[in-house]
Structure formats: structure tokens, C-alpha cells
Coordinates of C-alpha atoms and ligand atoms in Angstrom, one line a residue:
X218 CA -5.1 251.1 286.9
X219 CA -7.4 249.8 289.2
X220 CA -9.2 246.3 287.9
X221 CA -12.0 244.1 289.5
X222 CA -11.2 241.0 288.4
X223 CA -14.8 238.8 288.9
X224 CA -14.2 234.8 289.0
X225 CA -10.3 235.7 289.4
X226 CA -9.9 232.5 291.8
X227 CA -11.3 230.3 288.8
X228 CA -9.1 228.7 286.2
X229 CA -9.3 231.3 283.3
X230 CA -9.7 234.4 286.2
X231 CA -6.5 233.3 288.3
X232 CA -4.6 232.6 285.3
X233 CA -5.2 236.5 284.1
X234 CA -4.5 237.2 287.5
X235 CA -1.6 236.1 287.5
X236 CA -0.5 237.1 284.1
X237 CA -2.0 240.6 284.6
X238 CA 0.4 241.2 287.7
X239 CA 3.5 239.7 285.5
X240 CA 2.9 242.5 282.5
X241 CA 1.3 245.6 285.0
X242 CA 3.1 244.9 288.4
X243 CA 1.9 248.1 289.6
X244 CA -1.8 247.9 289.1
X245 CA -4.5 247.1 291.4
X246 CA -6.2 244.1 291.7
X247 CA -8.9 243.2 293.4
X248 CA -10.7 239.7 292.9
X249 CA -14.5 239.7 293.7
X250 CA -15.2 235.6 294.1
X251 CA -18.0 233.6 295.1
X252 CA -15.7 231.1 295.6
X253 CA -18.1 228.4 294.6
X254 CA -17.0 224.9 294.3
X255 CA -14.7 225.7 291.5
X256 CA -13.3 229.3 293.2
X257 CA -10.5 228.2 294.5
X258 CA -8.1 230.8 296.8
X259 CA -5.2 228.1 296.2
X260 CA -5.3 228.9 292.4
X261 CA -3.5 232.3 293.1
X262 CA -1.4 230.3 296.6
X263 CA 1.7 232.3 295.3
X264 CA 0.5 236.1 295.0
X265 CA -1.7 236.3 297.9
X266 CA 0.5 238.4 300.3
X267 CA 1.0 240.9 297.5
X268 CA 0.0 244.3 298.9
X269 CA -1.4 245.4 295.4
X270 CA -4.0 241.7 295.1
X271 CA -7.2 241.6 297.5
X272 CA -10.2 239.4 297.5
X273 CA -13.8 240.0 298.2
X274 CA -15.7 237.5 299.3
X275 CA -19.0 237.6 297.4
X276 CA -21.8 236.9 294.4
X277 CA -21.9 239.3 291.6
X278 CA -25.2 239.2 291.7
X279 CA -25.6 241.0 295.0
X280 CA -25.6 244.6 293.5
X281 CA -24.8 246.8 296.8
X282 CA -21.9 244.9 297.6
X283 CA -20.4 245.3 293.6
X284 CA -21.3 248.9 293.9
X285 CA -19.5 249.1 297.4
X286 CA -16.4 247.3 296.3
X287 CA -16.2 249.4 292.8
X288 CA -16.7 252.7 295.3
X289 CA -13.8 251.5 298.0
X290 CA -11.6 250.4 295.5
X291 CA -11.7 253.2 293.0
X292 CA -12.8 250.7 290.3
X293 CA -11.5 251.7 286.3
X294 CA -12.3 248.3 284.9
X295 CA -14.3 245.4 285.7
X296 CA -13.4 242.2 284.2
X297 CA -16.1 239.9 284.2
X298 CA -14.7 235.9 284.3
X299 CA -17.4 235.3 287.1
X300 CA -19.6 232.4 285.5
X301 CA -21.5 229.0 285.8
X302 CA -19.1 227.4 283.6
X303 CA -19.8 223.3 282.8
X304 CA -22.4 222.2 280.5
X305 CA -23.0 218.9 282.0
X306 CA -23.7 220.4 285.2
X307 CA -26.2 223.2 283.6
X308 CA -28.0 220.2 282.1
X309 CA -28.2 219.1 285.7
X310 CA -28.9 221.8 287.4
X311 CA -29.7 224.8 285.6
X312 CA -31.6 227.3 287.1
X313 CA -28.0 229.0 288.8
X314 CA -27.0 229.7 285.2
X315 CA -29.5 231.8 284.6
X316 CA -28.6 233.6 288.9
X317 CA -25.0 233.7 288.0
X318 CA -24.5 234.5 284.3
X319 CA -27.4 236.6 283.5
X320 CA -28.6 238.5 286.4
X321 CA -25.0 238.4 287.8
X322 CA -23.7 240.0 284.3
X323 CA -27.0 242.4 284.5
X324 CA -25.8 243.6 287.8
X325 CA -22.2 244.1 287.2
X326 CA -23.9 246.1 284.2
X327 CA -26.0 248.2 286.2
X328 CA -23.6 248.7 288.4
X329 CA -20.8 249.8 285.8
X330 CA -23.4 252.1 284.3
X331 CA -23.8 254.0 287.4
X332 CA -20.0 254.9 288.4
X333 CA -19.3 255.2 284.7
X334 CA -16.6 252.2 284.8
X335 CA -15.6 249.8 281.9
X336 CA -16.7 246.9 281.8
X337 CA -14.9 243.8 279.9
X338 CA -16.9 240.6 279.3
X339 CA -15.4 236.9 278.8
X340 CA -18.1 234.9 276.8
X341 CA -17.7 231.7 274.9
X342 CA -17.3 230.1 271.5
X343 CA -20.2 227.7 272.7
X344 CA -22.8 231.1 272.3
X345 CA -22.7 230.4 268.5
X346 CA -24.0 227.2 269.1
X347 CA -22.7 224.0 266.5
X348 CA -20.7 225.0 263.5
X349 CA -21.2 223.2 260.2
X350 CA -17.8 221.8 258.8
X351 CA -16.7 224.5 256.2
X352 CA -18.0 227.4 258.4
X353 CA -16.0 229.6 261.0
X354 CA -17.9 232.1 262.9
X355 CA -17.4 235.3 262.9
X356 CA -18.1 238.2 265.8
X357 CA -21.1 239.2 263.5
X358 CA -22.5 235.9 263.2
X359 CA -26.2 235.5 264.8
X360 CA -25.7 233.9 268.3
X361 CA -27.8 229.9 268.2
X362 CA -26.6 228.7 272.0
X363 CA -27.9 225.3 272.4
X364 CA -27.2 224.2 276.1
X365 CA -28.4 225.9 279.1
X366 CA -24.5 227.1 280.0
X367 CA -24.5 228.7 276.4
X368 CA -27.9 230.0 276.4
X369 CA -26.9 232.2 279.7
X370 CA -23.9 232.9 278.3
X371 CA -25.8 234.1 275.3
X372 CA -27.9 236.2 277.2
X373 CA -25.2 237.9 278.8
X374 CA -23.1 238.6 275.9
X375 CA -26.3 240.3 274.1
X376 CA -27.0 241.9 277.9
X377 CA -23.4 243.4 277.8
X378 CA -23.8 244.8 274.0
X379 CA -27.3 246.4 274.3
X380 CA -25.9 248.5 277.4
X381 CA -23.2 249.6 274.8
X382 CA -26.0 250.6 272.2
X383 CA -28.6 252.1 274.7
X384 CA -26.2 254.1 277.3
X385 CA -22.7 254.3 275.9
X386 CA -21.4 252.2 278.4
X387 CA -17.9 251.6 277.4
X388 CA -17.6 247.5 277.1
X389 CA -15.7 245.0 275.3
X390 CA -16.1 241.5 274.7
X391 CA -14.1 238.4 274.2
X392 CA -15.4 235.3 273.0
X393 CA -13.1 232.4 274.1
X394 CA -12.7 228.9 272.2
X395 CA -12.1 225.9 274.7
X396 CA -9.5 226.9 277.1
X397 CA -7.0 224.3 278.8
X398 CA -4.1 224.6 281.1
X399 CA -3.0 224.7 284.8
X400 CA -5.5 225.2 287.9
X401 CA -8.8 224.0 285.5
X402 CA -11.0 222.0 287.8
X403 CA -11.3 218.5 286.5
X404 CA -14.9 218.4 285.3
X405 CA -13.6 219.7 282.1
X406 CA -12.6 217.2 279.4
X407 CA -8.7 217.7 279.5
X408 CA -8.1 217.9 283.6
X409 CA -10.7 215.1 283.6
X410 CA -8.8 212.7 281.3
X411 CA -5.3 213.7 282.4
X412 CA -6.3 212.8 286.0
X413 CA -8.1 209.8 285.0
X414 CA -5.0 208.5 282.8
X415 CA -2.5 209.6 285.9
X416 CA -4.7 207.5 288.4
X417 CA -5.2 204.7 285.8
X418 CA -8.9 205.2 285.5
X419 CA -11.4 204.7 282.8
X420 CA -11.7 207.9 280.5
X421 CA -15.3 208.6 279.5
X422 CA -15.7 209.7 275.6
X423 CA -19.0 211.0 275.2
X424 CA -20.9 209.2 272.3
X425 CA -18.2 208.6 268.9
X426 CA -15.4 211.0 270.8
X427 CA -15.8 213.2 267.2
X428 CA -16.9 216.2 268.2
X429 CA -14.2 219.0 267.2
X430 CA -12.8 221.8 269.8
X431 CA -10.2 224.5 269.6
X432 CA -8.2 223.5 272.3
X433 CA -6.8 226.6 273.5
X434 CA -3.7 227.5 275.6
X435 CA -5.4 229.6 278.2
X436 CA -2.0 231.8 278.4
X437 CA -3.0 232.6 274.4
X438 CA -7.1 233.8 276.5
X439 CA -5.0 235.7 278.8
X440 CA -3.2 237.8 276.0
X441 CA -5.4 237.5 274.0
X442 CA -8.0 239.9 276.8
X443 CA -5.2 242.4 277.6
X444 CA -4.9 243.4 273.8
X445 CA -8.5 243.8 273.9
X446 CA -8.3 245.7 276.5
X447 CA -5.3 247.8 275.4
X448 CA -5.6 247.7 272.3
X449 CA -9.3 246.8 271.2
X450 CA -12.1 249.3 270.3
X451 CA -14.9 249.9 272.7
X452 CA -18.0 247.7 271.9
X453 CA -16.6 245.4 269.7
X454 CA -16.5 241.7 270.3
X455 CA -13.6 239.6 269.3
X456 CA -13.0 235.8 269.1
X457 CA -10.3 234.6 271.4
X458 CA -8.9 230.7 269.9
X459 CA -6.4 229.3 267.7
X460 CA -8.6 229.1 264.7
X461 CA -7.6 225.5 264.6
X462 CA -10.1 222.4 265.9
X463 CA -9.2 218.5 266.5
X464 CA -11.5 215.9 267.5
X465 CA -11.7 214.5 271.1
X466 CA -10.5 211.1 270.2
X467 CA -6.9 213.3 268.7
X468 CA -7.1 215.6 272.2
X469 CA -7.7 212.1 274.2
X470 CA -4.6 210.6 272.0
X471 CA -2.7 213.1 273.2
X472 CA -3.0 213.3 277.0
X473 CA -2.4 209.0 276.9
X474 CA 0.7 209.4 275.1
X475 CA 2.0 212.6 277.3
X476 CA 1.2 210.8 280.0
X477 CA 2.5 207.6 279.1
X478 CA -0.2 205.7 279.2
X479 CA -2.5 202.8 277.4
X480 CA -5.5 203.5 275.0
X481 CA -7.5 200.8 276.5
X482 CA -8.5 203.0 279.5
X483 CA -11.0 204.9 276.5
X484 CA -14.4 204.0 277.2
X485 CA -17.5 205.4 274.8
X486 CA -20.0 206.4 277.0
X487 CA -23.7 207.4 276.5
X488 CA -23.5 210.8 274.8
X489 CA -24.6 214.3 276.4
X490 CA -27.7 215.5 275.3
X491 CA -27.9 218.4 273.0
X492 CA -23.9 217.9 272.3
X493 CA -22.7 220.9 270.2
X494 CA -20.5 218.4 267.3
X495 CA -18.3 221.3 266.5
X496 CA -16.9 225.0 267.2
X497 CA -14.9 226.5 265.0
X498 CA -13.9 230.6 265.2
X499 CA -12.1 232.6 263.1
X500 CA -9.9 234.9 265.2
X501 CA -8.3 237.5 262.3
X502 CA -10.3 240.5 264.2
X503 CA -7.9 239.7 267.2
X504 CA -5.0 239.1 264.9
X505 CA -5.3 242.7 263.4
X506 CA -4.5 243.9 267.2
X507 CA -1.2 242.4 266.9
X508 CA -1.9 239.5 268.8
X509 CA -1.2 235.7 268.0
X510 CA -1.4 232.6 269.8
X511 CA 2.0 230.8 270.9
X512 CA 0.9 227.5 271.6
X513 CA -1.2 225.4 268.8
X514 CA -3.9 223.2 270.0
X515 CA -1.7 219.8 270.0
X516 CA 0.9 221.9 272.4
X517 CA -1.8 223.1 274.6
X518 CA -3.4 219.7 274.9
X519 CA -0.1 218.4 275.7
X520 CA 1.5 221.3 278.1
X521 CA -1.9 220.7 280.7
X522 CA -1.6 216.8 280.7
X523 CA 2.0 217.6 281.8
X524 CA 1.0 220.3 284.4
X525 CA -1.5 217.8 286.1
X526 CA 1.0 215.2 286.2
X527 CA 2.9 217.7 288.3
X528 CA 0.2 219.3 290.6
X529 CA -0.5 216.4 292.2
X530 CA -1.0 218.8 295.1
X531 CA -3.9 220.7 293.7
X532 CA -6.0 218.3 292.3
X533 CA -5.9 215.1 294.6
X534 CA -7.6 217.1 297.1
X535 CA -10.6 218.3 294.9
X536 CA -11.0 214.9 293.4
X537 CA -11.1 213.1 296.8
X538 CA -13.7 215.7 298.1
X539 CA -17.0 217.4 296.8
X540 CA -16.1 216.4 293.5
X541 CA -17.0 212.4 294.2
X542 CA -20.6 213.0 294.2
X543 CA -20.6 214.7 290.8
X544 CA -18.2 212.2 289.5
X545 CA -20.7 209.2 290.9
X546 CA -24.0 211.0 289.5
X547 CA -22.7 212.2 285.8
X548 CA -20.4 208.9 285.1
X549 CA -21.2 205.6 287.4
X550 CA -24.1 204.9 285.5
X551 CA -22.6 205.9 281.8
X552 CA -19.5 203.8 282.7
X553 CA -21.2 200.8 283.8
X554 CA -23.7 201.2 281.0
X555 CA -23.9 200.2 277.4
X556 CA -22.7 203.3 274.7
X557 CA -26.3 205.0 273.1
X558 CA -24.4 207.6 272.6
Ligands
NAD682 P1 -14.5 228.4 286.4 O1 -15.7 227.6 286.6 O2 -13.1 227.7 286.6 O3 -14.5 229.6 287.4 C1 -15.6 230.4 287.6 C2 -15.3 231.4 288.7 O4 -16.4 232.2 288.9 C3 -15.0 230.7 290.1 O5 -13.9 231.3 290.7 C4 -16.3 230.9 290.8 O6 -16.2 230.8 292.2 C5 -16.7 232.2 290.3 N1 -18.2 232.5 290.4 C6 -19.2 231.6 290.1 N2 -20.4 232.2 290.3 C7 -20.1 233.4 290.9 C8 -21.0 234.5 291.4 N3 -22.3 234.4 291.4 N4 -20.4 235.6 291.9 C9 -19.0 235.7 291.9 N5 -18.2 234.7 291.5 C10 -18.7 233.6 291.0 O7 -14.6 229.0 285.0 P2 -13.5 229.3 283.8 O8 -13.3 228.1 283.0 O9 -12.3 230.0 284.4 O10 -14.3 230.4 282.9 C11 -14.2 231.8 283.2 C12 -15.0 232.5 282.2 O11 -14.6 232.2 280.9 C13 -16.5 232.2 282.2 O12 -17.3 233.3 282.0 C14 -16.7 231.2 281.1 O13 -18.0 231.2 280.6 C15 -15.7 231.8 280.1 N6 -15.1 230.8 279.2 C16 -14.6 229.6 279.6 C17 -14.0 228.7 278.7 C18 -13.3 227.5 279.1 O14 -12.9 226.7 278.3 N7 -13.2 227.2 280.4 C19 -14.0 229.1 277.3 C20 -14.5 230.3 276.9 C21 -15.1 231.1 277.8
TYD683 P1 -15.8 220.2 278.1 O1 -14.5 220.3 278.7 O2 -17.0 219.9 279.0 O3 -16.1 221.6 277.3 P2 -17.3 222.0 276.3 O4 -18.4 221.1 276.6 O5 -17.6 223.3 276.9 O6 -16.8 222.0 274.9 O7 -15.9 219.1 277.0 C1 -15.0 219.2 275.9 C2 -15.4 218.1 274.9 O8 -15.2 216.8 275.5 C3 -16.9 218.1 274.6 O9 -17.1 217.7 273.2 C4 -17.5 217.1 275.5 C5 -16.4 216.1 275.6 N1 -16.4 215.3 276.9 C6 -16.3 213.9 276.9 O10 -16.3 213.3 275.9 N2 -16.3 213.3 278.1 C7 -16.4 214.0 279.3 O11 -16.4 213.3 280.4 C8 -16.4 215.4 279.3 C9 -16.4 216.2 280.5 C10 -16.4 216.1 278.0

């Protein structure tokens, strides 16, 4: 099969990548990349001089060079990973949300529609917005986003269904619960920490640390998509997770003691606003395609704190670049500051 893998050099994208190679070592794959600040070629450093692995260079929002890619390449699937990915940074800046996730998703829709090419689509838990305790959503629950990130993400997901509805389109969708693992750039809470607690520096805990997660294995995402795509029935949505949440005080317990180090490097900070308390999925549509997940949250947590104490090489760079500024603007203030959160 030929795939066009969209976002493949970010953490969830190159991960599939790589696992999609492993299991189908005679498909095609091309990655179509932006390569924003957290595309990074390095994530796939290994597979690179494969003859069946190419990258394009480019937004999938530009439609003529999707539709000249999917025409060169002899396209059969498109999976779309390509996103605007951190809440913090759409509460910052949020206008590219809407460029990337919408339009971008609208485009590789159009696009799809007019070669007649599958399309699969990686949303987010974070589209059903805060879950109650005692509730677990389901794929037919009504979407209630409540950040910018998950209000694109929202309209995308809806985007991807109503093409399904109104022209056949053949799509899928997986809805993922909080990934972790190797190569995830280190704005998210877990490569954060774990490279915070390696260096010895202060780990930020936004507001009482008690929001829940489902701390996800992104190897479980990545099997999770191929028996969707295998396996799954076209325009259906299914929930990709563990079905199992902790708080982040018990995810930030775990990366310390993985990593060997003190709990006085927690620091409360001022909370983020709009914080989402808790997600919570229920994933038995997916377990009816014979699929489980391996690892459970407390193993995931615990496998990526060990796999940034390792790849030293990757990270060190990113953190002593571009990713200062960020760092300076979204924590020098909070961790100087008193906690409101
Ligand atoms: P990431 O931020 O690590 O990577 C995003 C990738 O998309 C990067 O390679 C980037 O260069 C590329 N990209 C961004 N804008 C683009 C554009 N306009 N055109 C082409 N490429 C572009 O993200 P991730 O964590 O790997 O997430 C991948 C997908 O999974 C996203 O759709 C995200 O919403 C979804 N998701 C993520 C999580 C999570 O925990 N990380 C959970 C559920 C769902
Ligand atoms: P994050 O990895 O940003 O994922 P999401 O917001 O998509 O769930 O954050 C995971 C949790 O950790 C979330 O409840 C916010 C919290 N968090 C902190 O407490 N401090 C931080 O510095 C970050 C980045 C996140």
C-alpha cells in the first residue's frame, strides 16, 4: 500500500512511522511535514536511507502541493497526524490552530475527495472536553472542546465525519487519550518533567497537580490506528487509551522515582486557564477489533522517564535552542510567582 503519513516527523507520526515499516516492510511511505518547531527529521534518524520512506517538505494546508504529492506518489491512504498540538501554546497563540488543524484537515479532505483516497484522522480525547468523575465517554458522546487546541481539533474531527455523511468519502477516526513515550518534544507534561528531574530543575505542577490523564503508551496509539485501519469499519470513530486515568501528582511521583530523584523539585504553579480537570475514555469499541493495550498507564509513565534519561542526544539540543524562549515566557513568571492556581 501506498500511505501519506502527515506530521510523520512528530512524536505520535514518527513513532507510527516507524512501527508501520516494522509490521508492512514493503509499503510505501511518504511523510508530508511542515517540519515546524516540533517536526523533527532526527525523530525517524534510523530509517531515513530506506528506499521505500520519503519526505515532502510542506503545509497541509497548501492544497496543490497535497494533491501533487497524492498524484506522484500513487496515494491509497492518507494518515492525518499533522496538527498544532500544545494547549498552552494555543492559549498563546491561537490563530495557527485554526490554519493547521482546520483548514489543513479541510484540505487534506478536499483533496482526498477528489482522487477518491482514504483518509484516516488522529483526533483527541481533549475534543470531549472535561469528564465528570463516574462518566467515560463514548465515540457517540456530543463533542464540548474547551481550549483553542481542542476546539480545532473538534472542528476537524466533525470536518472529517460530515465528508463521510455528505460524499461517501471513505474515513476513519481515532480519538487518542494522552500519549507519552520516546521522541515527544518537551512541552508536554511527561518529557517536560523527566528532563526537568534529569537536569535537577524545578517541575511546574499547574494549580493542585489533580487533574486526571490516561497516560498512554504511544506504541498502544500506534496499534491501536493500524487495527483501525485494518480492521475498523469506514466512518466510525474509535477511542484509542487505556481506559485507565491517574492524577498528575501520581504521573509526577513516577517520573522522580524512575529517575531517582527528590520530590522537593515539585513546585505548584499558577494554573492554566480553562484546565480540562479530567479525561476519561472508554475504549471497548477498539477492544472488539482485537486490540489491547500492553503497557498500563504507570508502565508508560515510567518506560518515557527512562527513554529521556537515555536520549540525552535528542533532547539537550531542543531544550538549549528555540525552546528557551517558550520555556522563559510560559514558566519564569509562574515559577517565580506565588501558586493562584
Ligand atoms: P507533534 O506536535 O509532536 O507533531 C505534529 C507534527 O505535525 C510535526 O511533525 C509538525 O511539523 C507537523 N505539522 C504541524 N503543522 C503542520 C502543517 N500545517 N502541515 C504539515 N505538517 C504540520 O504532535 P503529536 O503529539 O505527535 O500529535 C500528533 C497528532 O495526534 C495530532 O493530530 C494531535 O492532535 C493528536 N493527538 C496527540 C496526543 C498527544 O498526547 N500528543 C493525544 C491524542 C491525539
Ligand atoms: P500536557 O502534556 O500539556 O497535555 P494535555 O494538556 O493535552 O492533557 O499536560 C498534561 C497534564 O499536565 C495537564 O493536566 C496539564 C499538566 N501540566 C502541568 O501541570 N505542568 C506543565 O508544565 C504542563 C506542560 C502540563
Amino acid at each position: 500500500m501506498n500511505l501519506l503519513i502527515t506530521g510523520g516527523c512528530g512524536f505520535i507520526g514518527s513513532n507510527f512511522v516507524r512501527y508501520w515499516l516494522e509490521q508492512h516492510p514493503d509499503d510505501q511511505v511518504v511523510v508530508y511535514d511542515k517540519l515546524t518547531y516540533a517536526g523533527r527529521r532526527e525523530n525517524l534518524h534510523d530509517l531515513w536511507d530506506r528506499p521505500n520512506l520519503s519526505l515532502v517538505v510542506g503545509d497541509i494546508a497548501d492544497q496543490a502541493l497535497v494533491r501533487c504529492t497524492c498524484q506522484e506518489h500513487g496515494t491509497e491512504l492518507i494518515v492525518n497526524f499533522a496538527a498544532e498540538t500544545h494547549v498552552d501554546q494555543s492559549i498563546l497563540g491561537p490563530l495557527v490552530f485554526t490554519d493547521t488543524n482546520v483548514r489543513g484537515t479541510h484540505v487534506l479532505l478536499e483533496v482526498a475527495r477528489e482522487l477518491g483516497v482514504r483518509l484516516h484522522h488522529i483526533s483527541t480525547d481533549e475534543v470531549y472536553g472535561h469528564i465528570p468523575d463516574g462518566h467515560q465517554s463514548v465515540e457517540t458522546d456530543p463533542l464540548a472542546p474547551r481550549s483553542p487546541y481542542a476546539a480545532s481539533k473538534a472542528a476537524a474531527d466533525q470536518l472529517v465525519q460530515a465528508y463521510h455523511i455528505t460524499y461517501g468519502l471513505p474515513v476513519t477516526i481515532t480519538r487518542g487519550a494522552n500519549n507519552v513515550g520516546p521522541y515527544q518534544y518537551p512541552e508536554k507534561a511527561v518529557p517536560l518533567f523527566s528532563t526537568n528531574a534529569i537536569l535537577g530543575e524545578l517541575l511546574p505542577v499547574y494549580g493542585d497537580g489533580r487533574q486526571m490523564r490516561d497516560y498512554a503508551h504511544v506504541y498502544d496509539h500506534c496499534t491501536g490506528i493500524e487495527a483501525v485501519l485494518l480492521r475498523g469499519q469506514v466512518g466510525e470513530v474509535y477511542n484509542v487509551g487505556t481506559g485507565r486515568e491517574m492524577t498528575n501528582l501520581e504521573m509526577v511521583d513516577i517520573v522522580l522515582e524512575t529517575l531517582g530523584q527528590d520530590h522537593s523539585l515539585v513546585r505548584h504553579v499558577t494554573d492554566r486557564p480553562g484546565h480540562d480537570r479530567r479525561y476519561s475514555m472508554n475504549v471497548d469499541k477498539l477492544r472488539g477489533l482485537d486490540w489491547e493495550p500492553r503497557y498500563d498507564p504507570r508502565q508508560a509513565v515510567a518506560e518515557a522517564a527512562r527513554w529521556y534519561a537515555g536520549n540525552r542526544w535528542w533532547w539537550e539540543p531542543i531544550r538549549s535552542g528555540e525552546f528557551r524562549d517558550y520555556y522563559e515566557r510560559q514558566y519564569a513568571g509562574r515559577l517565580a510567582g506565588k501558586v493562584e492556581g
